[in-house]
Amino acid sequence: AGPCDIYASGNTPCIAAHSTTRALYSAYTGALYQVKRGSDDTTTDISPLSAGGVANAAAQDKFCSSTTCLITIIYDQSGRGNHLKQAPPGGFRGPEANGYDNLASAIGAPVTLNGQKAYGVFMSPGTGYSNNAASGTATGDAAEGMYAVLDGTHYNGACCFDYGNAEVSSTDTGNGHMEAIYYGDNTGWGSGAGSGPWIMADLENGLFSGSSSSNNAGDPSLSYRFVNAVLKGGSNVWAIRGGNAASGSLSTYYSGARPSASGYNPMSKEGAIILGIGGDNSNGAQGTFYEGVMTSGYPTDATENSVQANIVAAKYATTSLTTGAALTVGSSISLRATTSGYTTRYITHTGTTINTQVVSSSSTTALKQQASWKVRAGLANTACFSFESVDTPGSFIRHSDFALVLAANDGTKLLYEDATFCPQTGINGQGSSIRSWSYPTRYFRHYENLLYIGSNGGVNTFDSATSFNDDVSWVISTGFA
Ligand code: AHR
Ligand code: AHR
């Protein structure tokens, strides 16, 4: 059985079922998600390998070979057509054209399920999906349940990495107009024990960790790589539950009456579905979604416990984030451009600016050092890498407002994430392309001889699709210095 078969037998059927990694009904053979590739803007659907099975990641890899791919649709497996698509502007505008949010890279969150490769949805700040015309979702004070399997190590404190029920207008229409799972370490409203991250309930104008609208010590900080976050709400009752999605059982972090703050009892749910954003399209948060559902009716703890067992049995595990030529931690490398007319230029720094310059064996020692980078284990994720300046030890290549800069390691989580990059086989077939860990739609890209993390098309000049594949492909050699 799949999670939605279990909810159905508990008389709280799924009315939305979303996953890029696997079918959530044992009989489901339809499309899981749609990807769009950069080379020709065509799309394809990715389906399970077999009924109820894991996604056909190989089909995605083939379709996306030698180009980039975005996740354009996360299909609803419930049959209700509650698909998730690129979120429109609301109270806040997204970074894309016309205020839409960004779409996620199709390769930012590789995992295995029972040893078979699949991809989750790695959402950087600015990324969001929604369905503002969903059918069968709870409205008003009606009861619902939901869970989401997330990367417990990918979060931030911005508003709001959510999955669940929200406003149909993408605007803040008042307390109680949402009921969504939140995951992160935002402390602007509620918080739990320790420093986070926490599973909380986004009920609009408030992230709730329990009955108090501020701190509730019963909601623990979590450090699981894979988290199962569970939320349910009915008439003057709701609960937060959670656990390790890779082993063990669920714990109940809160179960009881609605918050006493005004507007949350009764609730005024509107029934839209959001992923990765707040109810008003607040889009500063980050997180990774693998699978999740919403139900009609208030699931029993026993039903949720069976779903947890099903998720554990799916055996989520990490897998490599890199492909192509191996890098050796501790070695010094230089990176040469492959764009025709620029092939004598290497990635260098001039002060804090990262640029390209012509470098050769007869260059000055100073320039050779500016063109040389010590490979370090990724500061945010040791499955990837960071690049430390040879002539300025302690300073790393990071992105900031999407430009690459040389920055001293200030020990912050943001620097670690901005300075972590995952190399893959060069998109133009030469060398390697250096993908940003935190913005996997973006790669080291030279544009007018300056370095950015560029995407294959987008609103910034340095996101130009023209010569993108060449501009993001670098031949890596032993460092000049
Ligand atoms: O409730 C927290 C956030 O407040 C909501 O997600 C958003 O709509 C509002 O800014
Ligand atoms: O480069 C994009 C973002 O810009 C970085 O994550 C952040 O440091 C800066 O605000």
Coordinates of C-alpha atoms and ligand atoms in Angstrom, one line a residue:
A1 CA 0.0 0.0 0.0
G2 CA 1.0 3.6 -0.5
P3 CA 0.4 6.5 2.0
C4 CA -2.9 7.4 0.3
D5 CA -4.1 3.9 0.4
I6 CA -3.5 4.0 4.2
Y7 CA -5.3 7.3 4.6
A8 CA -8.2 5.9 2.5
S9 CA -8.6 2.9 4.7
G10 CA -8.7 5.3 7.7
N11 CA -11.6 7.1 6.1
T12 CA -9.5 10.3 5.7
P13 CA -8.7 10.1 2.0
C14 CA -6.0 12.1 0.2
I15 CA -7.4 15.0 -1.7
A16 CA -4.0 16.0 -2.9
A17 CA -0.9 13.8 -3.3
H18 CA 2.4 15.3 -4.5
S19 CA 5.7 13.6 -4.9
T20 CA 8.6 13.8 -7.4
T21 CA 10.1 10.7 -5.9
R22 CA 7.4 8.0 -5.9
A23 CA 3.8 7.0 -6.4
L24 CA 1.8 7.5 -3.2
Y25 CA -0.9 5.0 -4.2
S26 CA 0.0 1.4 -4.8
A27 CA -1.9 1.4 -8.1
Y28 CA -0.6 4.8 -9.4
T29 CA 1.1 4.7 -12.7
G30 CA 0.5 8.3 -14.0
A31 CA 2.8 11.2 -14.2
L32 CA 4.6 12.4 -11.0
Y33 CA 6.0 15.6 -12.3
Q34 CA 6.8 17.6 -15.4
V35 CA 10.3 19.0 -16.3
K36 CA 11.1 21.6 -18.9
R37 CA 14.6 21.7 -20.5
G38 CA 16.6 24.8 -21.4
S39 CA 17.8 23.7 -24.8
D40 CA 14.4 23.9 -26.5
D41 CA 11.9 24.7 -23.8
T42 CA 10.1 21.4 -24.4
T43 CA 8.6 19.5 -21.5
T44 CA 8.3 15.8 -20.5
D45 CA 6.4 14.0 -17.8
I46 CA 8.3 11.7 -15.4
S47 CA 6.3 8.7 -14.1
P48 CA 7.0 5.8 -11.7
L49 CA 9.0 2.9 -13.0
S50 CA 6.1 0.6 -12.0
A51 CA 2.7 0.9 -10.4
G52 CA 3.3 2.4 -6.9
G53 CA 7.0 2.6 -7.6
V54 CA 9.9 5.1 -7.6
A55 CA 10.2 7.9 -10.2
N56 CA 12.0 7.1 -13.4
A57 CA 15.0 9.4 -12.8
A58 CA 16.9 7.9 -15.7
A59 CA 14.2 9.3 -18.0
Q60 CA 14.8 12.8 -16.6
D61 CA 18.6 12.4 -16.8
K62 CA 18.3 11.5 -20.5
F63 CA 15.8 14.3 -21.4
C64 CA 18.0 16.8 -19.5
S65 CA 21.3 15.6 -20.8
S66 CA 23.7 18.5 -21.9
T67 CA 21.2 21.1 -20.8
T68 CA 19.4 22.4 -17.7
C69 CA 15.9 21.3 -16.4
L70 CA 13.3 22.9 -14.2
I71 CA 10.4 21.3 -12.4
T72 CA 7.3 22.9 -14.0
I73 CA 4.5 20.8 -12.5
I74 CA 4.2 18.6 -9.5
Y75 CA 1.1 16.5 -10.4
D76 CA -1.6 15.6 -8.0
Q77 CA -1.9 11.8 -7.8
S78 CA -5.3 11.9 -6.1
G79 CA -7.2 12.3 -9.4
R80 CA -8.6 15.7 -8.4
G81 CA -6.2 17.6 -10.6
N82 CA -4.7 19.6 -7.7
H83 CA -1.4 20.0 -9.4
L84 CA 1.2 22.5 -8.2
K85 CA 2.6 25.0 -10.7
Q86 CA 4.8 28.1 -10.6
A87 CA 3.3 30.4 -8.0
P88 CA 1.9 33.8 -9.1
P89 CA 2.5 37.1 -7.4
G90 CA 0.4 37.9 -4.4
G91 CA 1.0 40.1 -1.4
F92 CA 4.7 39.7 -2.4
R93 CA 6.1 39.4 -5.9
G94 CA 8.4 36.7 -6.9
P95 CA 11.7 37.2 -8.8
E96 CA 10.6 36.0 -12.2
A97 CA 8.9 37.9 -15.0
N98 CA 5.5 39.3 -14.0
G99 CA 6.2 38.7 -10.3
Y100 CA 6.0 34.9 -10.6
D101 CA 8.2 32.8 -8.3
N102 CA 11.2 30.8 -9.5
L103 CA 10.8 27.2 -10.5
A104 CA 13.1 24.6 -8.9
S105 CA 16.0 22.9 -10.6
A106 CA 15.2 19.3 -11.4
I107 CA 18.6 18.1 -10.1
G108 CA 19.1 20.0 -6.8
A109 CA 17.9 17.2 -4.5
P110 CA 19.0 13.7 -5.7
V111 CA 18.2 10.8 -3.3
T112 CA 17.7 7.1 -3.4
L113 CA 14.6 5.2 -2.4
N114 CA 15.3 1.6 -1.7
G115 CA 18.5 2.1 -3.7
Q116 CA 16.8 3.6 -6.8
K117 CA 17.6 7.2 -7.7
A118 CA 15.0 9.9 -7.6
Y119 CA 14.9 13.7 -7.3
G120 CA 13.3 15.9 -4.7
V121 CA 12.3 19.5 -5.1
F122 CA 15.2 21.7 -3.8
M123 CA 13.7 25.2 -3.3
S124 CA 16.0 28.2 -3.0
P125 CA 14.7 31.6 -1.8
G126 CA 12.4 33.0 -4.4
T127 CA 11.0 29.5 -5.4
G128 CA 7.3 28.7 -5.0
Y129 CA 4.5 26.5 -6.3
S130 CA 0.8 26.7 -5.7
N131 CA -2.7 25.8 -6.8
N132 CA -5.2 28.6 -6.1
A133 CA -8.2 26.6 -7.5
A134 CA -7.8 23.3 -5.7
S135 CA -10.8 21.0 -5.3
G136 CA -11.7 19.0 -2.2
T137 CA -9.4 20.8 0.2
A138 CA -10.8 21.8 3.6
T139 CA -12.4 25.2 3.8
G140 CA -13.7 27.2 6.8
D141 CA -13.3 25.1 10.0
A142 CA -13.5 21.7 8.2
A143 CA -11.0 19.1 9.2
E144 CA -7.9 18.1 7.3
G145 CA -4.6 16.3 7.8
M146 CA -1.3 16.5 5.9
Y147 CA 2.3 15.4 6.0
A148 CA 5.4 16.3 4.1
V149 CA 8.8 14.6 3.8
L150 CA 11.5 17.2 3.8
D151 CA 15.3 17.7 4.0
G152 CA 15.7 18.5 7.7
T153 CA 19.1 20.2 7.0
H154 CA 17.8 22.6 4.3
Y155 CA 16.0 25.5 5.9
N156 CA 16.4 29.1 6.8
G157 CA 14.7 31.7 9.0
A158 CA 12.8 33.6 6.3
C159 CA 9.1 33.4 5.8
C160 CA 7.9 30.8 5.0
F161 CA 8.8 27.3 3.8
D162 CA 5.2 25.9 3.9
Y163 CA 3.2 23.0 2.4
G164 CA -0.5 23.0 2.8
N165 CA -3.7 25.0 2.9
A166 CA -3.6 28.8 2.1
E167 CA -5.4 31.7 0.6
V168 CA -6.9 31.5 -2.9
S169 CA -5.7 35.1 -3.6
S170 CA -2.0 34.6 -2.6
T171 CA -2.6 37.5 -0.2
D172 CA -2.9 37.7 3.6
T173 CA -6.6 37.8 4.2
G174 CA -6.4 37.4 8.0
N175 CA -5.8 35.1 11.0
G176 CA -6.9 31.6 10.4
H177 CA -7.0 31.7 6.6
M178 CA -4.2 29.2 6.3
E179 CA -3.3 25.8 7.8
A180 CA 0.0 24.6 6.4
I181 CA 3.1 22.8 7.6
Y182 CA 6.0 25.2 8.2
Y183 CA 9.7 24.0 8.5
G184 CA 12.6 26.3 9.4
D185 CA 14.1 28.4 12.2
N186 CA 12.0 31.6 11.9
T187 CA 11.4 33.1 15.3
G188 CA 9.3 36.1 14.2
W189 CA 6.1 34.4 15.5
G190 CA 6.3 31.1 17.4
S191 CA 9.4 28.9 18.2
G192 CA 10.1 25.7 20.0
A193 CA 12.9 24.3 22.2
G194 CA 16.5 25.2 21.3
S195 CA 17.5 27.1 18.2
G196 CA 15.5 25.2 15.6
P197 CA 14.6 24.2 12.9
W198 CA 11.1 23.3 14.0
I199 CA 7.9 22.0 12.5
M200 CA 5.3 24.6 13.1
A201 CA 1.8 25.4 11.8
D202 CA 1.4 28.4 9.6
L203 CA -2.1 29.6 10.5
E204 CA -1.6 33.0 8.9
N205 CA 0.0 35.9 10.7
G206 CA 1.5 33.4 12.9
L207 CA 3.7 30.3 13.0
F208 CA 2.4 28.2 15.9
S209 CA 4.5 25.6 17.7
G210 CA 1.7 24.9 20.3
S211 CA -1.0 26.7 22.1
S212 CA 1.0 29.8 22.8
S213 CA 1.6 32.1 19.9
S214 CA 5.2 32.6 21.0
N215 CA 7.4 29.8 22.4
N216 CA 6.3 26.3 23.2
A217 CA 9.1 24.2 24.7
G218 CA 7.3 20.9 23.6
D219 CA 8.2 21.5 20.0
P220 CA 11.8 20.2 19.6
S221 CA 14.6 21.4 17.3
L222 CA 15.1 18.7 14.7
S223 CA 18.3 17.5 13.1
Y224 CA 17.2 14.6 11.0
R225 CA 18.4 14.5 7.4
F226 CA 14.9 13.3 6.3
V227 CA 12.0 14.7 8.3
N228 CA 8.4 13.6 8.3
A229 CA 6.4 16.7 9.3
V230 CA 2.7 16.1 10.2
L231 CA 0.0 18.6 10.8
K232 CA -3.8 18.2 11.3
G233 CA -6.6 20.5 12.2
G234 CA -10.3 20.3 12.9
S235 CA -12.9 22.0 15.0
N236 CA -11.0 23.5 18.0
V237 CA -8.4 20.8 17.7
W238 CA -5.1 20.5 16.0
A239 CA -1.8 18.6 16.3
I240 CA 1.8 18.8 15.2
R241 CA 3.7 15.5 14.9
G242 CA 7.0 14.6 13.5
G243 CA 9.8 12.1 13.2
N244 CA 12.8 10.8 11.3
A245 CA 11.5 9.9 7.9
A246 CA 14.2 7.2 7.6
S247 CA 13.6 5.3 10.8
G248 CA 11.5 5.0 13.9
S249 CA 8.1 6.4 14.8
L250 CA 6.3 9.7 15.0
S251 CA 6.2 11.8 18.2
T252 CA 3.4 14.2 19.0
Y253 CA 4.8 17.7 19.6
Y254 CA 1.4 19.3 20.3
S255 CA -2.2 18.1 20.4
G256 CA -5.0 20.1 21.8
A257 CA -7.2 23.2 21.5
R258 CA -6.8 26.0 18.9
P259 CA -4.7 29.0 19.9
S260 CA -6.6 31.5 22.0
A261 CA -5.3 34.5 19.9
S262 CA -8.2 35.9 18.0
G263 CA -9.1 34.6 14.6
Y264 CA -7.9 31.0 14.9
N265 CA -11.1 29.4 16.4
P266 CA -13.0 28.8 14.3
M267 CA -10.6 28.7 11.3
S268 CA -11.4 30.3 8.0
K269 CA -9.4 28.0 5.7
E270 CA -9.6 28.9 2.0
G271 CA -8.4 25.7 0.4
A272 CA -5.6 26.8 -2.0
I273 CA -2.4 24.7 -1.8
I274 CA 1.1 26.2 -1.5
L275 CA 4.6 24.8 -1.5
G276 CA 7.7 26.7 -0.4
I277 CA 6.1 30.0 0.3
G278 CA 3.8 31.8 2.8
G279 CA 0.1 32.5 2.2
D280 CA 0.9 35.9 0.8
N281 CA 3.6 34.6 -1.5
S282 CA 6.4 35.6 1.0
N283 CA 9.2 33.8 -0.8
G284 CA 12.4 34.3 1.2
A285 CA 12.5 30.8 2.6
Q286 CA 14.3 27.7 1.4
G287 CA 13.7 24.0 1.9
T288 CA 13.5 20.6 0.1
F289 CA 10.3 18.7 -0.5
Y290 CA 10.2 15.0 -1.4
E291 CA 6.5 14.0 -1.0
G292 CA 3.4 15.2 0.8
V293 CA -0.3 14.8 0.9
M294 CA -3.4 16.6 2.2
T295 CA -6.5 14.7 3.4
S296 CA -10.1 15.2 3.9
G297 CA -11.0 14.7 7.6
Y298 CA -8.8 14.5 10.7
P299 CA -6.6 11.4 10.4
T300 CA -6.1 9.3 13.5
D301 CA -2.7 9.0 15.1
A302 CA -2.8 5.3 14.2
T303 CA -3.3 6.1 10.5
E304 CA -0.4 8.6 10.6
N305 CA 1.8 6.1 12.3
S306 CA 1.1 3.6 9.5
V307 CA 2.0 6.3 6.9
Q308 CA 5.2 6.9 8.9
A309 CA 6.1 3.2 8.7
N310 CA 5.4 3.3 4.9
I311 CA 7.7 6.2 4.5
V312 CA 10.5 4.5 6.5
A313 CA 10.0 1.4 4.3
A314 CA 10.5 3.6 1.2
K315 CA 14.1 3.9 2.5
Y316 CA 15.1 7.5 1.7
A317 CA 18.9 7.9 1.6
T318 CA 21.4 10.4 0.3
T319 CA 23.4 10.0 -2.9
S320 CA 26.1 11.9 -4.7
L321 CA 25.5 15.5 -5.5
T322 CA 28.3 15.7 -8.1
T323 CA 29.3 14.1 -11.4
G324 CA 32.2 14.5 -13.8
A325 CA 35.9 14.9 -13.0
A326 CA 36.7 14.3 -9.3
L327 CA 38.2 17.1 -7.2
T328 CA 40.7 16.3 -4.5
V329 CA 40.2 18.2 -1.2
G330 CA 43.4 20.1 -0.4
S331 CA 44.6 20.3 -4.0
S332 CA 45.0 23.6 -5.9
I333 CA 43.1 24.1 -9.2
S334 CA 42.6 26.6 -11.9
L335 CA 39.5 26.9 -14.0
R336 CA 39.6 27.8 -17.7
A337 CA 36.8 29.2 -19.8
T338 CA 35.6 27.1 -22.7
T339 CA 33.6 29.8 -24.6
S340 CA 35.0 30.4 -28.0
G341 CA 37.2 33.5 -27.9
Y342 CA 37.7 33.3 -24.2
T343 CA 39.6 30.0 -23.9
T344 CA 42.8 31.6 -22.5
R345 CA 40.9 33.2 -19.6
Y346 CA 40.8 31.7 -16.1
I347 CA 38.7 32.4 -13.0
T348 CA 40.7 34.9 -11.0
H349 CA 40.1 37.5 -8.4
T350 CA 40.9 41.2 -8.3
G351 CA 40.5 42.1 -4.6
T352 CA 37.0 40.9 -3.8
T353 CA 35.8 40.8 -7.4
I354 CA 35.8 37.4 -9.1
N355 CA 36.5 37.8 -12.8
T356 CA 38.3 36.1 -15.7
Q357 CA 41.8 37.1 -16.9
V358 CA 44.2 35.7 -19.4
V359 CA 46.7 33.6 -17.5
S360 CA 49.6 31.5 -18.8
S361 CA 52.7 29.8 -17.5
S362 CA 54.6 33.1 -18.2
S363 CA 52.2 35.2 -16.1
T364 CA 53.5 36.9 -12.9
T365 CA 53.4 34.9 -9.7
A366 CA 50.8 37.3 -8.3
L367 CA 48.4 36.6 -11.2
K368 CA 49.1 32.9 -11.1
Q369 CA 48.1 33.0 -7.4
Q370 CA 45.0 35.0 -8.2
A371 CA 44.0 32.2 -10.6
S372 CA 44.5 29.4 -8.1
W373 CA 42.0 27.9 -5.7
K374 CA 42.4 25.4 -2.9
V375 CA 39.7 22.8 -3.0
R376 CA 37.9 22.5 0.4
A377 CA 35.1 20.2 1.6
G378 CA 31.9 22.1 1.0
L379 CA 31.3 24.5 4.0
A380 CA 27.5 23.8 4.0
N381 CA 27.6 20.2 2.6
T382 CA 30.7 18.0 2.5
A383 CA 29.3 16.1 -0.5
C384 CA 30.2 19.3 -2.5
F385 CA 33.1 21.8 -2.4
S386 CA 34.2 25.2 -1.5
F387 CA 37.1 27.2 -3.1
E388 CA 39.6 29.0 -1.0
S389 CA 41.8 31.7 -2.4
V390 CA 45.5 30.6 -2.6
D391 CA 46.8 34.2 -2.0
T392 CA 44.2 35.1 0.6
P393 CA 43.8 32.1 2.9
G394 CA 40.6 32.1 4.8
S395 CA 38.7 33.8 2.0
F396 CA 36.3 31.8 -0.2
I397 CA 34.4 32.2 -3.5
R398 CA 30.8 32.9 -2.5
H399 CA 27.8 34.4 -4.3
S400 CA 26.1 37.6 -3.0
D401 CA 23.2 39.0 -5.0
F402 CA 24.2 36.3 -7.5
A403 CA 27.6 37.9 -8.2
L404 CA 30.6 35.8 -7.2
V405 CA 32.9 37.6 -4.7
L406 CA 35.9 36.7 -2.6
A407 CA 34.8 36.8 1.1
A408 CA 36.4 36.0 4.4
N409 CA 34.8 33.0 6.1
D410 CA 32.7 34.7 8.8
G411 CA 31.4 31.4 10.2
T412 CA 27.8 32.2 9.3
K413 CA 25.4 29.6 7.9
L414 CA 24.6 32.0 5.0
L415 CA 28.3 32.2 4.0
Y416 CA 28.7 28.4 4.2
E417 CA 25.7 28.0 1.9
D418 CA 26.7 30.8 -0.5
A419 CA 30.2 29.2 -0.7
T420 CA 29.2 25.7 -1.4
F421 CA 29.2 24.4 -5.0
C422 CA 28.6 21.0 -6.6
P423 CA 30.5 20.3 -9.8
Q424 CA 28.9 18.2 -12.6
T425 CA 29.9 17.1 -16.0
G426 CA 30.4 20.2 -18.2
I427 CA 27.0 21.2 -19.7
N428 CA 28.7 21.9 -23.1
G429 CA 30.6 18.6 -22.9
Q430 CA 33.8 20.1 -21.8
G431 CA 35.2 20.1 -18.3
S432 CA 32.9 20.8 -15.4
S433 CA 29.9 23.0 -14.6
I434 CA 30.0 24.4 -11.1
R435 CA 26.5 24.4 -9.7
S436 CA 25.5 26.5 -6.6
W437 CA 24.4 24.2 -3.8
S438 CA 22.0 26.8 -2.5
Y439 CA 20.6 27.9 -5.9
P440 CA 21.0 24.7 -8.1
T441 CA 19.4 26.4 -11.1
R442 CA 22.6 28.6 -11.1
Y443 CA 26.2 27.9 -12.1
F444 CA 29.6 29.7 -12.2
R445 CA 29.1 31.8 -15.3
H446 CA 31.3 34.4 -16.9
Y447 CA 29.5 37.4 -18.4
E448 CA 31.5 40.4 -19.7
N449 CA 34.5 38.8 -17.9
L450 CA 32.9 38.9 -14.5
L451 CA 31.7 35.9 -12.6
Y452 CA 28.1 35.3 -11.4
I453 CA 25.9 32.3 -10.6
G454 CA 23.8 32.4 -13.7
S455 CA 20.6 30.6 -14.7
N456 CA 19.8 29.4 -18.2
G457 CA 17.4 32.3 -19.0
G458 CA 16.0 34.7 -16.4
V459 CA 15.6 38.3 -15.5
N460 CA 19.2 39.3 -14.9
T461 CA 21.5 40.1 -17.8
F462 CA 23.9 37.4 -16.6
D463 CA 21.1 34.9 -16.9
S464 CA 21.1 35.2 -20.7
A465 CA 20.5 31.9 -22.4
T466 CA 22.8 33.0 -25.2
S467 CA 26.0 31.0 -24.9
F468 CA 24.9 29.8 -21.5
N469 CA 26.2 26.2 -21.9
D470 CA 29.7 27.4 -22.9
D471 CA 29.8 30.2 -20.3
V472 CA 29.1 27.7 -17.5
S473 CA 31.6 25.0 -18.6
W474 CA 35.1 25.1 -17.2
V475 CA 38.2 23.0 -17.8
I476 CA 39.8 22.3 -14.4
S477 CA 43.5 21.7 -14.2
T478 CA 46.2 21.7 -11.5
G479 CA 46.5 25.2 -10.1
F480 CA 49.0 27.7 -11.5
A481 CA 50.1 28.2 -7.9
Ligands
AHR1 O1 1.7 33.3 9.1 C1 3.0 33.6 8.7 C2 3.0 34.4 7.4 O2 2.4 35.7 7.6 C3 2.2 33.9 6.3 O3 2.7 32.7 5.6 C4 2.1 35.0 5.4 O4 0.9 35.0 4.6 C5 2.1 36.2 6.3 O5 3.1 37.1 6.0
AHR2 O1 23.5 35.5 -4.1 C1 22.2 35.3 -3.7 C2 22.0 35.8 -2.3 O2 22.3 37.2 -2.2 C3 22.9 35.1 -1.3 O3 22.4 33.9 -0.8 C4 22.9 36.1 -0.1 O4 24.1 36.1 0.6 C5 22.7 37.5 -0.8 O5 21.7 38.2 -0.2

